[in-house]
Amino acid sequence: MEKLETWWKNAVGYIIYPESFKDSNGDGIGDLNGITSKLDYLKDLGVNLLWICPIFKSPMDDNGYDVSDYYQINPEYGTNADFDNLIKQAHARGIHILIDFVLNHTSDQHAWFQKALKDPNSEERDYYFFRKGKKVGDKLLPPTNWKGFFATSAWEQVPGSDDFYMHIFSKSMPDVNWANPKLREQYYQIARYYLDHGVDGFRLDAVAHLAKDLSFEDSKAPADSNGLVYDTGKFSNRPELFDYLHLLKDNVFSHYDCLTVGEAGGNISPEQSLLMADRRNGSINMVFNFDTVWNNGAYGSIDKSDEEIKTDVISLKDNFMRWYGVCHKKADMPVYWCNHDHPRVLSQYGSIAYRNESAKMLLTTLLFLYGTPFIYNGDEIGMSNVNYTALEDFHSDVGNVNAVKELRGQGYPDEQILHYLNRVSRINARTPMQWDDSANAGFSPKGSINKVNDNYQDGVNVLDEMKDPYSILNFYQYAIGIRKDPIINDQVLHGEFTLVDHNHPDVFAYMHDGAEKIMVISNFRPYQVYFTFYFDIKDILLHNYEGVIISDHVFTLRPFESFLLKVR
Ligand code: GLC
Ligand code: CA
């Protein structure tokens, strides 16, 4: 039976990157007790659903997405008892917890993989994809020409053998074989273990890639200079994936009152997402898509100048509308600007020259879209991209390290690569959370793996913003309160959503019909623009400027000016 209203229907989500959120014991690494110590802060902010990036034991080659033991909390983050305490304390404050469940791959240090490597006849060997390399003349090539997500071949040779294993991310993260029922059973057990320990659900990492093309044939799409082909069709959103997710649901999720949100990359379409998240016959509750990220041309933009990076507001609106159109009657949807895999939204769609205005504008635009909003930690104080001066500063992201090698190989000078990484690197989102203006922004006396952004000394920190009534932080708190108001929430989720002046190239404006119409109008530009408006304003619920400039049905919108209005 479909449940119409569940606990997460009025959730405002918040994404925590544990390594850089708060260090409680002074070793320079964020940890679970650090998160627990900030639960009151999060409660005051108004968020009530946390997605915590992976916390399992891990060699940290990909910052926890390489899991070596699912049943142990990463000792750098604390103990299993600390985790139980975090859950208990969060629940006591009405905050639910999703953990990041990495189920497409393990670490190469996981006991399964170690056994599989050592003994080709072991049961664990078939938990992974081992295949013979291709002999071409006297060369041994990988079994296929597939390229992975981290700028390398999707295969790594087993030392001393002509076997290779498959990894669509780093070579230290071998993909697991969901076609094997024993492997699947292992993951059911892990999921049950955490649900039994009180977690409220999962963010399902890289879930789009669980099913591979098991014929393991070369891709016919165009190859790069190394003869590799980036063809997500070989390992993303393939038909068997939807069966695997149904099995997960039948065996695990359906026995718990839990929320499951899949990360679906690999160019998933909204129609395909319904195969996962349709309320009537889907297997998980929601699907994160990537279509509203990078709508400024920054992805792969090494050859572009800063002037060429500009938010394409029409594409942003179209992408949202396309997902809304297909999904709203049938499925729930998360909405977000960015997460730990992207640069900071303020530097992408906003502007550090208009930090305060653009951060507030971005929040207003996001919060009232159809769906469950997820805020990324630090966005509530207007954290922005780094301005690092050396390529070594990006050492903690294996994807960046590989990209530097690849780009150098293509002849790019270091200076250009540096400029590019400052613009697009995931590290931008992984610098220490800025709590106050003491050393290292109050994250840890010891510094951290990623250098802190110096702007914590210029007021971009929680403590300073708490004191300022006009701060981004106080605006967030107020705006989230409005979003959770039951009448507004109902209207956002059930009122008919329409774009207003869809073709306006600079303004993102939309409306929800209902007993009272609510409307968002947001200028995405660092300059003044005009917006024609034929409604009567009944109330201004949110606004990031003083005063309103309107005459003859035309709004003059100042840089990044934004409203939430009640209109007639
Ligand atoms: C997801 C995660 C990302 C990670 C990758 C491999 O995309 O969000 O951080 O590197 O999966 O697990
Ligand atoms: Ca610590």
XYZ file of C-alpha atoms and ligand atoms in Angstrom:
581
model
C 0.000 0.000 0.000
C 1.276 3.421 -0.898
C 1.793 5.599 2.132
C 0.756 9.122 1.289
C 2.376 11.050 4.087
C 5.504 9.834 5.772
C 7.927 11.410 8.203
C 10.124 12.769 5.468
C 7.403 14.629 3.599
C 8.300 17.850 5.354
C 12.012 17.254 5.570
C 14.683 19.820 4.903
C 17.889 17.910 4.283
C 21.456 18.829 5.076
C 24.538 17.099 3.674
C 27.498 16.578 5.996
C 30.995 15.815 4.782
C 32.348 14.318 8.018
C 36.051 14.669 7.353
C 35.848 18.448 7.317
C 32.779 19.234 9.427
C 34.042 19.329 13.023
C 37.019 17.751 14.742
C 36.289 16.923 18.393
C 39.636 15.472 19.499
C 42.200 17.736 17.888
C 43.723 15.293 15.395
C 42.775 17.415 12.387
C 40.093 15.014 11.146
C 36.412 15.716 11.481
C 34.564 13.010 13.403
C 31.242 11.705 14.660
C 31.498 13.344 18.065
C 32.165 16.574 16.198
C 28.868 16.137 14.354
C 27.073 15.276 17.603
C 28.452 18.454 19.187
C 26.802 20.482 16.402
C 23.346 18.902 16.523
C 21.936 21.828 18.473
C 23.282 24.157 15.816
C 21.601 22.062 13.108
C 18.362 21.908 15.007
C 18.366 25.696 15.367
C 19.082 26.016 11.670
C 15.889 24.035 11.148
C 17.129 21.096 9.134
C 15.721 17.725 10.165
C 17.306 15.170 7.863
C 21.042 14.611 7.609
C 22.811 12.785 4.820
C 26.230 11.953 6.211
C 28.892 11.004 3.639
C 30.525 7.597 4.270
C 31.692 6.762 7.770
C 32.794 3.140 7.358
C 36.327 1.920 7.867
C 38.335 2.974 4.849
C 41.898 3.554 3.682
C 40.506 6.912 2.481
C 41.820 6.713 -1.040
C 38.507 8.241 -2.135
C 37.650 9.748 1.248
C 35.533 6.948 2.593
C 33.919 5.860 -0.665
C 36.476 3.056 -0.618
C 35.145 0.829 2.166
C 37.336 -1.829 3.753
C 34.882 -2.909 6.465
C 31.191 -2.050 6.413
C 30.619 -3.167 9.983
C 33.176 -0.870 11.545
C 33.020 2.878 11.839
C 36.144 4.480 10.444
C 38.409 4.680 13.530
C 39.431 8.172 12.413
C 35.803 9.198 12.803
C 35.163 7.423 16.100
C 33.715 4.176 17.362
C 30.523 2.237 16.744
C 29.398 3.495 20.165
C 29.955 7.106 19.028
C 27.750 6.343 16.055
C 24.967 4.917 18.245
C 25.224 8.026 20.369
C 25.021 10.316 17.338
C 21.834 8.589 16.221
C 20.316 8.753 19.674
C 21.160 12.424 20.100
C 19.896 13.303 16.629
C 16.604 11.492 17.181
C 16.179 13.257 20.500
C 16.208 16.495 18.512
C 13.806 15.311 15.822
C 16.616 14.908 13.292
C 16.703 11.839 11.052
C 19.865 10.311 9.689
C 20.687 8.853 6.286
C 24.032 7.207 5.903
C 25.892 7.001 2.634
C 25.767 3.388 1.516
C 28.539 2.512 -0.917
C 27.394 -0.587 -2.750
C 28.873 -0.364 -6.218
C 32.431 -1.119 -5.118
C 34.588 -1.842 -2.094
C 38.119 -0.829 -1.249
C 40.843 -3.092 -2.586
C 41.704 -3.545 1.112
C 38.329 -5.151 1.863
C 38.696 -8.768 3.027
C 36.530 -9.955 0.110
C 38.845 -8.419 -2.451
C 41.973 -9.593 -0.705
C 40.647 -13.152 -0.789
C 39.537 -12.794 -4.386
C 43.001 -11.608 -5.389
C 44.839 -14.361 -3.581
C 42.622 -17.242 -4.571
C 41.079 -17.305 -8.063
C 38.959 -20.258 -6.930
C 37.495 -18.490 -3.901
C 33.828 -17.652 -3.647
C 34.827 -13.990 -3.356
C 36.478 -14.033 -6.779
C 33.034 -13.786 -8.336
C 32.095 -10.898 -6.041
C 34.157 -8.806 -8.457
C 34.820 -8.660 -12.192
C 38.048 -10.404 -13.070
C 38.663 -10.911 -16.780
C 41.627 -11.863 -18.931
C 43.425 -9.044 -20.739
C 43.444 -8.877 -24.532
C 46.638 -9.986 -26.257
C 47.427 -7.733 -29.184
C 50.803 -8.671 -30.653
C 53.106 -8.850 -27.685
C 51.059 -6.336 -25.723
C 48.480 -7.123 -23.071
C 45.582 -4.681 -23.187
C 42.704 -4.352 -20.732
C 39.697 -6.587 -21.492
C 37.754 -3.616 -22.927
C 38.452 -0.022 -23.976
C 36.137 1.401 -21.282
C 37.190 4.528 -19.460
C 36.139 5.117 -15.855
C 35.033 8.258 -14.040
C 38.444 9.106 -12.619
C 40.324 9.617 -15.886
C 41.806 6.121 -16.292
C 40.970 2.790 -17.886
C 38.176 0.963 -16.048
C 40.518 -2.011 -15.645
C 43.622 -2.643 -13.574
C 45.987 -5.511 -14.171
C 46.506 -7.956 -11.326
C 50.263 -7.906 -10.702
C 51.999 -11.013 -11.991
C 48.988 -12.233 -13.958
C 47.204 -11.526 -17.222
C 43.954 -10.944 -15.331
C 42.444 -7.522 -14.841
C 39.726 -6.358 -12.465
C 37.140 -3.735 -13.213
C 36.870 -0.383 -11.417
C 34.810 2.476 -12.789
C 36.226 4.826 -10.130
C 39.747 4.619 -8.676
C 41.808 1.452 -9.129
C 41.640 1.036 -5.359
C 37.841 0.654 -5.657
C 37.026 -2.590 -7.480
C 33.405 -2.827 -8.651
C 31.309 -5.581 -7.113
C 29.223 -8.046 -9.061
C 25.522 -7.623 -8.303
C 24.677 -10.494 -10.628
C 25.994 -12.801 -7.880
C 23.232 -13.646 -5.349
C 25.738 -14.246 -2.554
C 27.188 -10.797 -3.039
C 23.713 -9.302 -2.961
C 22.975 -11.126 0.291
C 26.077 -9.537 1.841
C 24.713 -6.091 1.056
C 21.252 -6.943 2.405
C 22.894 -7.882 5.681
C 24.869 -4.661 5.867
C 21.757 -2.602 5.194
C 19.784 -4.472 7.864
C 22.599 -4.045 10.341
C 22.457 -0.250 10.077
C 18.678 -0.056 10.004
C 18.629 -2.209 13.130
C 21.042 0.280 14.666
C 18.542 3.045 14.122
C 19.544 4.796 10.906
C 16.564 6.215 9.072
C 17.709 5.307 5.618
C 20.375 5.573 2.994
C 21.808 7.721 0.316
C 22.714 5.010 -2.181
C 26.079 5.902 -3.636
C 26.703 5.559 -7.361
C 23.639 3.368 -7.549
C 23.119 3.893 -11.271
C 26.129 1.699 -11.997
C 25.267 -1.557 -10.234
C 24.563 -3.420 -13.471
C 27.262 -3.728 -16.126
C 27.219 -4.908 -19.694
C 28.387 -8.439 -18.954
C 29.258 -9.180 -22.556
C 32.315 -6.987 -21.914
C 32.679 -5.781 -25.473
C 34.560 -2.686 -26.564
C 32.581 0.517 -26.878
C 32.216 1.722 -30.445
C 31.949 5.380 -29.410
C 34.869 7.734 -30.212
C 38.036 7.066 -28.221
C 40.328 9.556 -26.471
C 44.040 9.941 -27.222
C 44.771 6.862 -25.086
C 42.283 4.733 -26.991
C 39.817 4.824 -24.084
C 36.105 5.433 -24.427
C 33.950 7.096 -21.812
C 30.698 5.265 -22.493
C 28.416 5.221 -19.478
C 26.002 3.020 -21.404
C 28.282 0.115 -20.528
C 27.744 0.457 -16.806
C 24.968 2.906 -16.047
C 21.197 2.552 -15.725
C 21.109 -0.828 -17.401
C 17.928 -2.945 -17.191
C 19.177 -5.372 -14.500
C 19.853 -2.454 -12.183
C 16.147 -1.980 -11.630
C 15.791 -5.658 -10.701
C 18.626 -5.441 -8.190
C 16.954 -2.476 -6.549
C 13.663 -4.334 -6.337
C 15.447 -7.184 -4.630
C 16.943 -4.741 -2.146
C 13.507 -3.383 -1.470
C 11.849 -6.785 -1.077
C 14.607 -8.166 1.104
C 15.373 -5.103 3.190
C 13.801 -1.678 2.661
C 10.178 -2.801 2.668
C 10.645 -4.221 6.181
C 11.606 -0.844 7.651
C 10.181 2.666 7.774
C 13.164 4.101 5.939
C 14.000 6.659 3.291
C 16.183 5.691 0.352
C 17.667 8.237 -2.010
C 19.711 6.997 -4.932
C 22.511 8.889 -6.590
C 21.783 8.373 -10.255
C 24.404 9.688 -12.590
C 25.231 8.190 -15.957
C 22.831 10.489 -17.819
C 19.709 8.987 -16.322
C 16.484 10.321 -17.812
C 13.494 11.319 -15.673
C 11.557 8.456 -17.269
C 14.233 5.963 -16.216
C 14.237 7.422 -12.725
C 10.594 6.372 -12.408
C 11.732 2.782 -12.818
C 13.366 3.335 -9.429
C 11.279 5.911 -7.628
C 7.677 5.532 -8.825
C 5.548 5.605 -5.672
C 3.369 2.724 -6.837
C 5.867 0.174 -8.007
C 9.358 1.603 -7.574
C 12.067 0.319 -5.295
C 13.518 3.438 -3.683
C 11.996 6.753 -2.672
C 13.902 9.366 -4.601
C 16.662 9.862 -7.107
C 19.282 12.582 -7.155
C 19.879 13.641 -10.735
C 22.753 15.781 -11.993
C 20.946 17.865 -14.572
C 20.733 21.066 -12.554
C 24.430 20.972 -11.626
C 27.030 22.592 -13.898
C 24.534 24.715 -15.846
C 27.257 27.341 -16.252
C 29.582 25.529 -18.610
C 32.242 24.955 -15.944
C 32.418 21.181 -16.326
C 35.471 20.247 -18.387
C 36.117 23.963 -18.923
C 39.922 23.939 -18.975
C 39.965 25.850 -22.260
C 37.473 28.484 -21.152
C 38.149 31.912 -19.710
C 36.325 33.053 -16.573
C 34.153 35.331 -18.716
C 32.826 32.328 -20.587
C 31.493 30.758 -17.394
C 27.957 32.040 -17.026
C 24.822 30.504 -15.585
C 22.449 29.402 -18.306
C 19.267 30.294 -16.463
C 16.982 28.998 -19.180
C 18.650 25.607 -19.202
C 18.472 25.495 -15.415
C 14.733 26.150 -15.551
C 14.219 23.690 -18.412
C 16.105 20.947 -16.636
C 14.140 21.385 -13.469
C 10.868 21.557 -15.395
C 11.652 18.397 -17.343
C 12.150 16.424 -14.124
C 9.153 18.011 -12.465
C 6.969 17.308 -15.496
C 7.732 13.603 -15.552
C 7.962 13.011 -11.826
C 5.657 15.189 -9.782
C 2.519 13.086 -9.974
C 4.367 9.825 -9.586
C 7.524 10.273 -7.577
C 9.244 12.311 -4.915
C 12.340 14.218 -5.856
C 15.254 15.698 -3.983
C 16.394 19.156 -5.055
C 19.861 20.490 -4.377
C 22.420 22.807 -5.911
C 25.637 21.000 -5.111
C 27.206 18.391 -2.870
C 30.663 17.145 -1.888
C 31.388 16.269 -5.539
C 31.042 19.788 -6.897
C 32.475 23.251 -6.526
C 30.610 25.584 -4.167
C 27.280 26.809 -5.496
C 28.070 30.368 -4.436
C 31.019 30.380 -6.847
C 29.032 28.584 -9.550
C 25.657 30.287 -9.768
C 26.252 33.128 -7.317
C 29.098 35.574 -6.898
C 31.608 36.277 -4.175
C 31.296 39.961 -5.022
C 27.650 39.643 -3.956
C 28.116 36.933 -1.377
C 25.275 37.923 0.880
C 22.735 38.679 -1.852
C 23.533 35.711 -4.066
C 23.653 33.150 -1.234
C 20.193 34.260 -0.101
C 18.890 34.280 -3.662
C 20.117 30.740 -4.265
C 18.480 29.474 -1.107
C 15.150 31.124 -1.863
C 15.161 29.674 -5.379
C 15.970 26.162 -4.188
C 13.820 25.873 -1.088
C 10.449 26.329 -2.727
C 10.964 24.125 -5.765
C 8.894 20.942 -5.855
C 10.742 18.294 -3.865
C 12.810 17.697 -0.773
C 15.572 20.297 -0.507
C 19.104 19.265 0.483
C 21.490 21.980 1.650
C 25.223 21.354 1.539
C 27.153 22.072 4.749
C 28.707 25.516 4.682
C 26.319 26.953 2.113
C 24.343 28.415 5.015
C 27.236 30.775 5.759
C 28.111 31.488 2.131
C 31.251 29.361 1.824
C 32.860 29.681 -1.601
C 35.527 28.074 -3.776
C 39.162 27.947 -2.732
C 41.896 30.046 -4.216
C 44.765 27.569 -3.915
C 48.185 28.420 -5.318
C 49.663 24.941 -5.882
C 48.447 21.772 -7.594
C 49.608 19.808 -4.534
C 46.790 21.449 -2.569
C 44.415 19.151 -4.461
C 46.221 15.992 -3.320
C 43.317 14.582 -1.329
C 41.086 13.951 -4.353
C 42.206 10.914 -6.315
C 40.068 12.094 -9.242
C 41.958 15.421 -9.298
C 45.324 13.719 -8.979
C 44.512 11.557 -12.016
C 43.150 14.568 -13.902
C 46.390 16.503 -13.345
C 48.359 13.619 -14.867
C 45.980 13.392 -17.800
C 45.990 17.152 -18.476
C 49.762 17.426 -18.200
C 49.955 14.541 -20.676
C 47.783 16.570 -23.038
C 50.267 19.426 -22.793
C 48.459 21.856 -20.484
C 50.747 24.049 -18.373
C 50.408 23.710 -14.576
C 49.195 27.270 -14.230
C 46.191 26.595 -16.442
C 45.435 23.311 -14.667
C 45.561 25.124 -11.336
C 43.154 27.795 -12.508
C 40.844 25.070 -13.771
C 40.920 23.034 -10.543
C 40.224 26.130 -8.470
C 37.099 26.444 -10.562
C 35.864 22.841 -10.744
C 37.519 20.659 -8.102
C 35.470 18.746 -5.542
C 37.966 19.981 -2.951
C 36.150 23.293 -3.147
C 33.358 21.691 -1.173
C 35.653 19.775 1.178
C 37.515 22.510 3.014
C 36.946 22.788 6.773
C 33.584 24.082 7.891
C 34.061 27.632 9.152
C 32.783 27.841 12.714
C 34.488 30.994 13.993
C 37.482 33.246 13.394
C 39.958 31.319 15.551
C 42.781 29.309 13.946
C 41.569 26.992 11.129
C 38.129 28.520 11.408
C 37.456 26.664 14.649
C 37.345 23.356 12.779
C 40.387 21.907 14.552
C 43.462 23.327 16.260
C 45.494 21.073 13.990
C 44.369 22.231 10.554
C 43.030 19.646 8.163
C 43.771 17.591 5.081
C 42.382 20.354 2.851
C 43.532 23.893 3.488
C 40.956 26.164 5.046
C 39.530 29.025 3.004
C 41.012 32.239 4.418
C 37.747 34.114 4.195
C 36.767 32.726 7.614
C 38.693 35.732 8.928
C 36.451 38.105 6.976
C 33.204 37.191 8.641
C 32.456 34.007 6.663
C 31.961 31.874 9.757
C 29.101 30.682 11.918
C 29.849 32.718 15.029
C 30.136 36.063 13.270
C 27.037 35.377 11.223
C 25.001 34.438 14.266
C 25.607 37.919 15.615
C 24.583 39.705 12.430
C 20.805 39.918 11.943
C 21.266 40.353 8.170
C 23.645 37.445 7.745
C 23.210 34.584 5.325
C 22.925 32.217 8.289
C 20.046 34.072 9.898
C 18.298 34.281 6.549
C 18.653 30.505 6.144
C 17.147 29.876 9.533
C 14.202 32.145 8.825
C 13.649 30.792 5.299
C 13.775 27.146 6.403
C 11.140 27.978 9.006
C 8.853 29.233 6.241
C 9.573 26.187 4.078
C 8.490 23.865 6.904
C 5.250 25.718 7.584
C 2.639 23.009 6.927
C 0.560 25.189 4.600
C 3.544 26.269 2.530
C 4.939 22.728 2.540
C 1.645 21.390 1.279
C 1.540 23.958 -1.464
C 5.126 23.296 -2.536
C 4.491 19.559 -2.755
C 0.950 19.550 -4.087
C 0.150 22.955 -5.624
C 0.516 23.178 -9.370
C 3.986 24.415 -10.243
C 4.575 26.705 -13.210
C 7.496 28.735 -14.467
C 6.727 32.419 -14.893
C 8.222 34.130 -17.948
C 10.030 30.940 -18.850
C 12.083 32.601 -21.603
C 13.566 35.294 -19.397
C 17.320 34.736 -19.738
C 18.281 36.162 -16.346
C 15.411 35.550 -13.965
C 14.262 32.262 -12.452
C 10.637 32.856 -11.479
C 8.021 30.291 -10.546
C 4.684 29.918 -8.887
C 2.726 27.349 -6.916
C -1.024 27.544 -7.206
C -3.145 26.916 -4.187
C -5.531 28.684 -1.829
C -2.972 31.465 -2.058
C -0.430 31.608 -4.813
C 3.185 31.714 -3.760
C 5.819 32.944 -6.125
C 9.606 33.119 -6.275
C 11.384 35.718 -8.400
C 15.189 35.511 -8.531
C 17.690 37.520 -10.506
C 20.685 35.306 -11.306
C 22.860 38.177 -12.535
C 25.419 40.441 -10.852
C 23.677 43.383 -12.511
C 20.271 44.974 -12.664
C 17.569 43.372 -14.803
C 13.861 43.992 -15.464
C 10.978 41.652 -14.935
C 7.379 42.196 -15.997
C 4.827 41.232 -13.404
C 1.011 41.291 -13.536
C 0.046 40.078 -10.067
C -0.947 41.858 -6.868
C 1.524 41.400 -4.085
C -0.265 40.272 -0.933
C 2.782 39.676 1.183
C 6.560 39.574 0.927
C 7.679 36.454 2.777
C 11.382 36.592 1.920
C 13.506 39.282 0.351
C 17.260 39.916 0.277
C 17.183 43.713 -0.205
C 15.585 46.749 1.424
C 12.636 48.279 -0.433
C 10.938 47.222 -3.643
C 11.425 48.915 -7.005
C 8.371 48.389 -9.170
C 6.462 50.655 -11.514
C 3.991 50.012 -14.320
C 4.159 46.271 -13.731
C 7.904 46.173 -14.161
C 10.226 45.095 -11.380
C 13.714 46.492 -11.338
C 15.724 43.665 -9.835
C 19.079 44.567 -8.337
C 22.066 42.160 -8.500
C 20.843 38.750 -7.292
C 17.677 40.275 -5.849
C 15.162 37.634 -4.901
C 11.658 37.413 -3.447
C 9.267 34.902 -2.074
C 5.838 36.480 -2.442
C 2.232 35.723 -1.778
C 0.356 37.009 -4.789
C -3.161 37.305 -6.136
C 29.784 9.058 -5.750
C 30.278 9.916 -4.616
C 31.684 10.354 -4.909
C 32.544 9.133 -5.038
C 31.960 8.145 -6.040
C 32.580 6.810 -5.900
O 29.706 9.755 -6.941
O 29.406 10.987 -4.399
O 32.181 11.227 -3.938
O 33.835 9.490 -5.423
O 30.588 7.943 -5.875
O 32.131 6.176 -4.731
Ca 39.052 13.999 15.031
